[in-house]
PDB file of C-alpha atoms in Angstrom:
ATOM      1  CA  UNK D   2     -38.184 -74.074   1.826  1.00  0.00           C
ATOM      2  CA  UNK D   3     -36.714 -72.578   4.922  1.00  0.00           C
ATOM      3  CA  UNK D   4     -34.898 -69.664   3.067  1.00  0.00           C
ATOM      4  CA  UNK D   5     -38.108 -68.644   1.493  1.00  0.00           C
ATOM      5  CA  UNK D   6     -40.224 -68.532   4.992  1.00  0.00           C
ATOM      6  CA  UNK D   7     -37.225 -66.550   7.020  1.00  0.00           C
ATOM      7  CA  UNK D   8     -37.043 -63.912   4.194  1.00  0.00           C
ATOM      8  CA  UNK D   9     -41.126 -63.400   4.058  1.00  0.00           C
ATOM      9  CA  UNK D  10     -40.734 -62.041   8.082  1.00  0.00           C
ATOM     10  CA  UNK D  11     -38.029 -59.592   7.609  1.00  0.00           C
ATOM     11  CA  UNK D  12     -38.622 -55.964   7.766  1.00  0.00           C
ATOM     12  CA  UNK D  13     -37.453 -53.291   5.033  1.00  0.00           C
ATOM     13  CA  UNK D  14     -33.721 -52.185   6.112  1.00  0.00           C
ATOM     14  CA  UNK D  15     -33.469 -48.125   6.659  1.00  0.00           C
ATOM     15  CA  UNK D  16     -32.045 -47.542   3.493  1.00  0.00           C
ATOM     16  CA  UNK D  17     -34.593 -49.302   1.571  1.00  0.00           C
ATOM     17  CA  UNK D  18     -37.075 -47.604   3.681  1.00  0.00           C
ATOM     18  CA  UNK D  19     -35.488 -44.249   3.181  1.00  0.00           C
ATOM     19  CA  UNK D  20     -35.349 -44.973  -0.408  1.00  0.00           C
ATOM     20  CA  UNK D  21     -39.156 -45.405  -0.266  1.00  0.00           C
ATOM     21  CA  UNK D  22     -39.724 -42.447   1.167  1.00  0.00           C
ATOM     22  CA  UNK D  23     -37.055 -40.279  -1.189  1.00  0.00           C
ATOM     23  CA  UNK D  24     -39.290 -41.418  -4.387  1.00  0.00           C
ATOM     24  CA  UNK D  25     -41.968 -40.996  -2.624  1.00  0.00           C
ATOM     25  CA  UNK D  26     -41.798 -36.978  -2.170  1.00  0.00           C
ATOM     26  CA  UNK D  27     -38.812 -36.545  -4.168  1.00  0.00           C
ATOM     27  CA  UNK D  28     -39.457 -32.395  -4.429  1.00  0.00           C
ATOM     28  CA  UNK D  29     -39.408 -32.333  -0.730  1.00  0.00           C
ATOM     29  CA  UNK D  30     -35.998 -34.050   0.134  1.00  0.00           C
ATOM     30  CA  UNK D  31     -34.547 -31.844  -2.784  1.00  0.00           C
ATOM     31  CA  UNK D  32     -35.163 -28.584  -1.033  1.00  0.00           C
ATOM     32  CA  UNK D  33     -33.470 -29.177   1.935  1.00  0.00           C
ATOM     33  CA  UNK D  34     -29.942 -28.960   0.875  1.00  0.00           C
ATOM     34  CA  UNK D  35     -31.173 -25.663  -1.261  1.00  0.00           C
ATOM     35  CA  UNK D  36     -33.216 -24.161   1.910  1.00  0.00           C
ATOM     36  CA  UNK D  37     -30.057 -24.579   4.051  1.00  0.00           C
ATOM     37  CA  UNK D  38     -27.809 -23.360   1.343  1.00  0.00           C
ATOM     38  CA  UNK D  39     -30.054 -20.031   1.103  1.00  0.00           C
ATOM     39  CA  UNK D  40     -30.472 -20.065   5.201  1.00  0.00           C
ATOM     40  CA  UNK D  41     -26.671 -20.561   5.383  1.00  0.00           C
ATOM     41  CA  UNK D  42     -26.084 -18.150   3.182  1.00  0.00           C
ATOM     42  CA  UNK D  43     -28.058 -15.317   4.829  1.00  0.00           C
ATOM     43  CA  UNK D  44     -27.088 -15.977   7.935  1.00  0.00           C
ATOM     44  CA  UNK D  45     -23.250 -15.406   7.435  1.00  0.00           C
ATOM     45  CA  UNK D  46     -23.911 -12.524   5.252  1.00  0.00           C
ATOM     46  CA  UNK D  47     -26.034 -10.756   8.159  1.00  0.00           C
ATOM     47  CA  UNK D  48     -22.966 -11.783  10.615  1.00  0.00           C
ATOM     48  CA  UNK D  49     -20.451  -9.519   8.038  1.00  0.00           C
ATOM     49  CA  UNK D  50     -22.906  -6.520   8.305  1.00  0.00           C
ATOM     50  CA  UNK D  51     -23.452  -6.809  12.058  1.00  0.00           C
ATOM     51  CA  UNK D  52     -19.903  -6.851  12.168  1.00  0.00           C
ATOM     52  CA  UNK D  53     -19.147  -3.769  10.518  1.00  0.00           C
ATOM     53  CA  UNK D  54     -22.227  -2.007  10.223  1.00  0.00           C
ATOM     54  CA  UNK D  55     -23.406   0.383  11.088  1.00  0.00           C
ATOM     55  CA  UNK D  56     -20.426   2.338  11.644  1.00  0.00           C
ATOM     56  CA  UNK D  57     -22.208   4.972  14.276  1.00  0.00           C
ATOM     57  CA  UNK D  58     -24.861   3.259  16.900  1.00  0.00           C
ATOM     58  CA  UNK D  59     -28.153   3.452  15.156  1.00  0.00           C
ATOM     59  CA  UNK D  60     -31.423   2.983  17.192  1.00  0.00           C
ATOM     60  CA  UNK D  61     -32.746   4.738  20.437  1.00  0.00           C
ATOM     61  CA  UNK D  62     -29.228   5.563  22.898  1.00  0.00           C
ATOM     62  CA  UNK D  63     -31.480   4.566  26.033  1.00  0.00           C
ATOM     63  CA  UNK D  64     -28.118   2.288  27.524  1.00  0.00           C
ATOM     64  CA  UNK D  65     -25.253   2.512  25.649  1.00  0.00           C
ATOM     65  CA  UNK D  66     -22.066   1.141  27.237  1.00  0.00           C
ATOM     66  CA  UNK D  67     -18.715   2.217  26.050  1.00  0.00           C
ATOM     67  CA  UNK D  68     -16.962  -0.892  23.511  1.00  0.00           C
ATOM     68  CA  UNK D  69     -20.396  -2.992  23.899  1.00  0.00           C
ATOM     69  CA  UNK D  70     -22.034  -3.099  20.898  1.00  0.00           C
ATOM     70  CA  UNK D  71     -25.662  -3.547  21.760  1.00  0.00           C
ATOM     71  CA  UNK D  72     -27.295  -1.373  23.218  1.00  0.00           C
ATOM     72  CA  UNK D  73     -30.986  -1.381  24.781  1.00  0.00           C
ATOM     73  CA  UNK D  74     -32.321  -0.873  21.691  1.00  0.00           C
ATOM     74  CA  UNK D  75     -30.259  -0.156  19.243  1.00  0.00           C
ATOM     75  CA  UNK D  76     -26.840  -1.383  18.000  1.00  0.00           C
ATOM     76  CA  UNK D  77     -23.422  -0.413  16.340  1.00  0.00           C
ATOM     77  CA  UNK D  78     -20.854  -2.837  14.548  1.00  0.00           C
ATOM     78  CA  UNK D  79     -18.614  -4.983  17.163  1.00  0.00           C
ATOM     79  CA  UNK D  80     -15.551  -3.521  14.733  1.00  0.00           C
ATOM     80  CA  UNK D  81     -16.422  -0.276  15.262  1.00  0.00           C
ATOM     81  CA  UNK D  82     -17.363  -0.036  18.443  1.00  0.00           C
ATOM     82  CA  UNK D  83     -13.852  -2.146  19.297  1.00  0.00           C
ATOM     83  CA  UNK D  84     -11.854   0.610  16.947  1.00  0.00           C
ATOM     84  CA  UNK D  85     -10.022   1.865  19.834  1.00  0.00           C
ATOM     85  CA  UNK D  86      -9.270  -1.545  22.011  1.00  0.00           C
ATOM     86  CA  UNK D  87      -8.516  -3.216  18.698  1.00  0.00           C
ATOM     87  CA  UNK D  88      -5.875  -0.629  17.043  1.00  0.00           C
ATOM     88  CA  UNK D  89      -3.987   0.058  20.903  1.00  0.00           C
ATOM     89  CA  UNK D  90      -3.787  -4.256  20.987  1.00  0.00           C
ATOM     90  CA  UNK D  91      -2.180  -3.660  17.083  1.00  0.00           C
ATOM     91  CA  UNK D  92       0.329  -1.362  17.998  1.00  0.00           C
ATOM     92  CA  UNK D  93       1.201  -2.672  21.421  1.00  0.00           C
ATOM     93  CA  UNK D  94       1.374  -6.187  19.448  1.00  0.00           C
ATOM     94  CA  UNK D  95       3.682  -4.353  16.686  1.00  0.00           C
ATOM     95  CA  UNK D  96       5.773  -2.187  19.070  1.00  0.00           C
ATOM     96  CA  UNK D  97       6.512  -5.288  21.825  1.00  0.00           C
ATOM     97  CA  UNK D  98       7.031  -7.903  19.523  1.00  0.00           C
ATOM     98  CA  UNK D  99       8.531  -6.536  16.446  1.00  0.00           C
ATOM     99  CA  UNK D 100       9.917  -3.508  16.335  1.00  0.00           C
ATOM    100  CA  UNK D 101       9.961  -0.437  18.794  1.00  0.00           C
ATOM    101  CA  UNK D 102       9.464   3.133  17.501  1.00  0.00           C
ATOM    102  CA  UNK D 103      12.929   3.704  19.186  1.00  0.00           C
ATOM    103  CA  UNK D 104      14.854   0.718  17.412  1.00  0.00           C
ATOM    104  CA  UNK D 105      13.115   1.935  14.262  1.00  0.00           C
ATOM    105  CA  UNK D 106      14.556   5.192  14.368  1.00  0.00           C
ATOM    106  CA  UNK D 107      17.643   4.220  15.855  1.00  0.00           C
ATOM    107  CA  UNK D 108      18.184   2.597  12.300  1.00  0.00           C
ATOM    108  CA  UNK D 109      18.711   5.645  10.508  1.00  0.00           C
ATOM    109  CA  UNK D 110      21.654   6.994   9.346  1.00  0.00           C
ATOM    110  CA  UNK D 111      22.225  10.499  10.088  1.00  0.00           C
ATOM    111  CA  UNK D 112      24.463  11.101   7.769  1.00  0.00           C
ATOM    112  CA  UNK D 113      21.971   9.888   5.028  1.00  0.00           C
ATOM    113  CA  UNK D 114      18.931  11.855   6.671  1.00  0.00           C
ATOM    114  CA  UNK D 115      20.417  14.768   6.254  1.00  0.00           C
ATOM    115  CA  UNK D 116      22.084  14.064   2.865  1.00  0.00           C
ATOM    116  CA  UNK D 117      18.534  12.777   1.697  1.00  0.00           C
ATOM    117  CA  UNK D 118      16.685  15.888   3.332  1.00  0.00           C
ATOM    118  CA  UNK D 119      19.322  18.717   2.475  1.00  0.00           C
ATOM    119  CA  UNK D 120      18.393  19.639  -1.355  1.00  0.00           C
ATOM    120  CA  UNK D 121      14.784  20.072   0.756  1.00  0.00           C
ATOM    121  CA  UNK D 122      15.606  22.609   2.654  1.00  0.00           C
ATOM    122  CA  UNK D 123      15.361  25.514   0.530  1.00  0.00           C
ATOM    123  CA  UNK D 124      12.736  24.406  -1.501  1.00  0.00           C
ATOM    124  CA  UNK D 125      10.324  24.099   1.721  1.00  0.00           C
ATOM    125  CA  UNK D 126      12.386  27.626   2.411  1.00  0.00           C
ATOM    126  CA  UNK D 127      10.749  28.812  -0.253  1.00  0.00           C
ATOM    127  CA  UNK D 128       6.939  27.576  -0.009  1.00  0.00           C
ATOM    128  CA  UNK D 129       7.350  28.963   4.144  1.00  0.00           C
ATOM    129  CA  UNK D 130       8.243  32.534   2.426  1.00  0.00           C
ATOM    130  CA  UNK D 131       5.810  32.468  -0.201  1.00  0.00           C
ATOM    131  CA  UNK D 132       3.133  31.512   3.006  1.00  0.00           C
ATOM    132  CA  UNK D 133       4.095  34.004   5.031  1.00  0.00           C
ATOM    133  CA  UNK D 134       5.591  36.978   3.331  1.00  0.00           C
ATOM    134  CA  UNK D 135       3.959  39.918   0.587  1.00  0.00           C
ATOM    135  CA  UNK D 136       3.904  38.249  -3.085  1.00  0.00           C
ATOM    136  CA  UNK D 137       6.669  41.362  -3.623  1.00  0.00           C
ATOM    137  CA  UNK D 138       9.169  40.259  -1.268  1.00  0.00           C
ATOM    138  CA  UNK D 139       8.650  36.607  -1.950  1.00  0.00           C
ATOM    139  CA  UNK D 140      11.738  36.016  -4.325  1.00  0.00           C
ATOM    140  CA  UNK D 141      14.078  38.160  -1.809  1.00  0.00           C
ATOM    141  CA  UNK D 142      15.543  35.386   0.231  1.00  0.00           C
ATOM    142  CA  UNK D 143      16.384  33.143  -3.021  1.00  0.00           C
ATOM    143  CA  UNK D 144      18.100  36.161  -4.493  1.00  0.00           C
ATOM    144  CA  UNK D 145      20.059  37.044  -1.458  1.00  0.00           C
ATOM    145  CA  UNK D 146      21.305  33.189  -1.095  1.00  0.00           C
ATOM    146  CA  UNK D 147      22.301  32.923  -5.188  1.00  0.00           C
ATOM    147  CA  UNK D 148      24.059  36.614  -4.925  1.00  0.00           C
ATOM    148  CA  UNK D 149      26.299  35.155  -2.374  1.00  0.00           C
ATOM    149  CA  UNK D 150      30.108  34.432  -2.703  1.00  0.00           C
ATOM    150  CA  UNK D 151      30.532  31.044  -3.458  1.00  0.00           C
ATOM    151  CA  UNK D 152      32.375  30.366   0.230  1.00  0.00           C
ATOM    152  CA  UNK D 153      29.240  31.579   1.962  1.00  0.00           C
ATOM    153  CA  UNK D 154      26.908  29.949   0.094  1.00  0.00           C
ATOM    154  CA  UNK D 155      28.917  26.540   0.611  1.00  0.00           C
ATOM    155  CA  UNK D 156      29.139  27.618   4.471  1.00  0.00           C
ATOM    156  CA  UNK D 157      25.125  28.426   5.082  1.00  0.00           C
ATOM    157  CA  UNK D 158      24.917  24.667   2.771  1.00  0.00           C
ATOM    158  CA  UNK D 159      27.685  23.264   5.907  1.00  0.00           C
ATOM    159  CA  UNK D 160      25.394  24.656   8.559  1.00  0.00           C
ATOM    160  CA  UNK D 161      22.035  23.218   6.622  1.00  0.00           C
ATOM    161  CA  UNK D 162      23.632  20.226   6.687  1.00  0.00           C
ATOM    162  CA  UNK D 163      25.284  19.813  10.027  1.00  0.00           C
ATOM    163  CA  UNK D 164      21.968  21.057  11.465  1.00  0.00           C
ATOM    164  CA  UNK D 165      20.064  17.746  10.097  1.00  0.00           C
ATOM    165  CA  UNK D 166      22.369  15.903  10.710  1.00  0.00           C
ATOM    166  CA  UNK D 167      22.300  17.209  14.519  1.00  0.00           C
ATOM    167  CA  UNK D 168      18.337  16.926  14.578  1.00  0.00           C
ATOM    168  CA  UNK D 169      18.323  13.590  13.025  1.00  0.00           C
ATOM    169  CA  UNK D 170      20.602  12.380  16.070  1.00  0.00           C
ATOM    170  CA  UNK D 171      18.475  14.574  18.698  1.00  0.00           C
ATOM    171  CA  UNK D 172      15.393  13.193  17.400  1.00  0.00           C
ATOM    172  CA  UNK D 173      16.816   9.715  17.735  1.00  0.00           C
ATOM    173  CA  UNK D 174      17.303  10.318  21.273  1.00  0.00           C
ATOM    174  CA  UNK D 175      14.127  11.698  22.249  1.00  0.00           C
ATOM    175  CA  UNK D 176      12.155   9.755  19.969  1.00  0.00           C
ATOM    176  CA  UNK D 177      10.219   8.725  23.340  1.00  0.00           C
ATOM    177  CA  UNK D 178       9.292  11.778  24.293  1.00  0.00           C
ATOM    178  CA  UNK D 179       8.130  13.444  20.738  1.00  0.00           C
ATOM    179  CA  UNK D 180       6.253  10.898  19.107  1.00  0.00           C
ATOM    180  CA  UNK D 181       3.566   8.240  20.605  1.00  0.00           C
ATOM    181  CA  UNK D 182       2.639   5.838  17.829  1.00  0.00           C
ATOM    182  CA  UNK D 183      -0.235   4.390  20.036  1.00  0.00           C
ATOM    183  CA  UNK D 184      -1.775   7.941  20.212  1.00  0.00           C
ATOM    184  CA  UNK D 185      -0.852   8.740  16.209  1.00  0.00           C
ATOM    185  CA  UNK D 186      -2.895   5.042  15.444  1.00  0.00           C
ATOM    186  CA  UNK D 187      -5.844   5.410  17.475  1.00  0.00           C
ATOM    187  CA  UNK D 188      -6.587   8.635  16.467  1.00  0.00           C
ATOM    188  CA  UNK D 189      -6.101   7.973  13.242  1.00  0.00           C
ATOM    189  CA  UNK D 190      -8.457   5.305  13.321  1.00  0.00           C
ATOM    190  CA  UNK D 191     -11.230   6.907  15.155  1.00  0.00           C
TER     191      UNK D 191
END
């Protein structure tokens, strides 16, 4: 018959053919997802140490470029060789988008502060005399203060008072001009 001649000629499709060669060398085809898995998995883990280790540039500081992390010979992780372009791109990211130091601060309460910070004020009194005065006189202040009529002691409390309240609302003001966060973070993080 005619069907029987055509199907003599044909050649075996791929996948047949593939097949053949899959039980052929079985072993062989069975390693390569495991060899890749083992490859892949090396390959990523050395990519999480070059990223973070080592922390200081280890090899020979021939040419060393500030922020580059490879050196002529020798190299340093990219995240800690990028501390310093990374954290001032954090807080300029923080400061610009979200939230200012100045709004921040400009969302305390005064009144609060120094309600809050008050009861403080003679207790850090205290460790600041024990610092810097003779173990004999240390007690003197906190004597003086409790000996006190009543109406002073309530007047010197006023003063304690209106005094963080005032430096609360100074502070607020010049917030700019005391504090830098970008200079706090980066150092902090070198």
């Amino acid at each position: 018959t005619k069907e029987n001649d055509g199907d003599q000629g044909k050649q075996p499709g791929p996948i047949s053919h593939a097949m053949s060669k899959f039980k052929a060398r079985p072993g062989t085809y069975l390693l390569i997802p495991c060899v890749a898995a083992v490859v892949g998995w090396f390959t990523n883990w050395l990519a999480v140490q070059m990223i973070f280790y080592p922390v200081k540039f280890r090899g020979i500081p021939i040419l060393i470029k500030n922020e580059v992390p490879l050196g002529l010979i020798g190299w340093q992780g990219i995240v800690p060789c990028k501390t310093r372009p990374m954290s001032e791109a954090m807080v300029n990211m923080v400061t610009e988008q979200l939230l200012s130091v100045k709004e921040a601060f400009a969302l305390l309460d005064p009144r609060k502060v120094a309600n809050l910070l008050a009861p403080e004020v003679p207790k850090l009194g205290e460790e600041v005399a024990g610092e810097l005065l003779p173990k004999a006189l240390v007690g003197i202040p906190k004597a003086v203060f409790v000996g006190l009529p009543r109406a002073s002691r309530d007047v010197i409390s006023h003063f304690n008072y209106r005094f963080l309240h005032d430096f609360t609302v100074a502070v607020q003001t010049n917030i700019d001009s005391l504090f830098n966060i970008k200079n706090c973070v980066v150092d902090q993080m070198l």
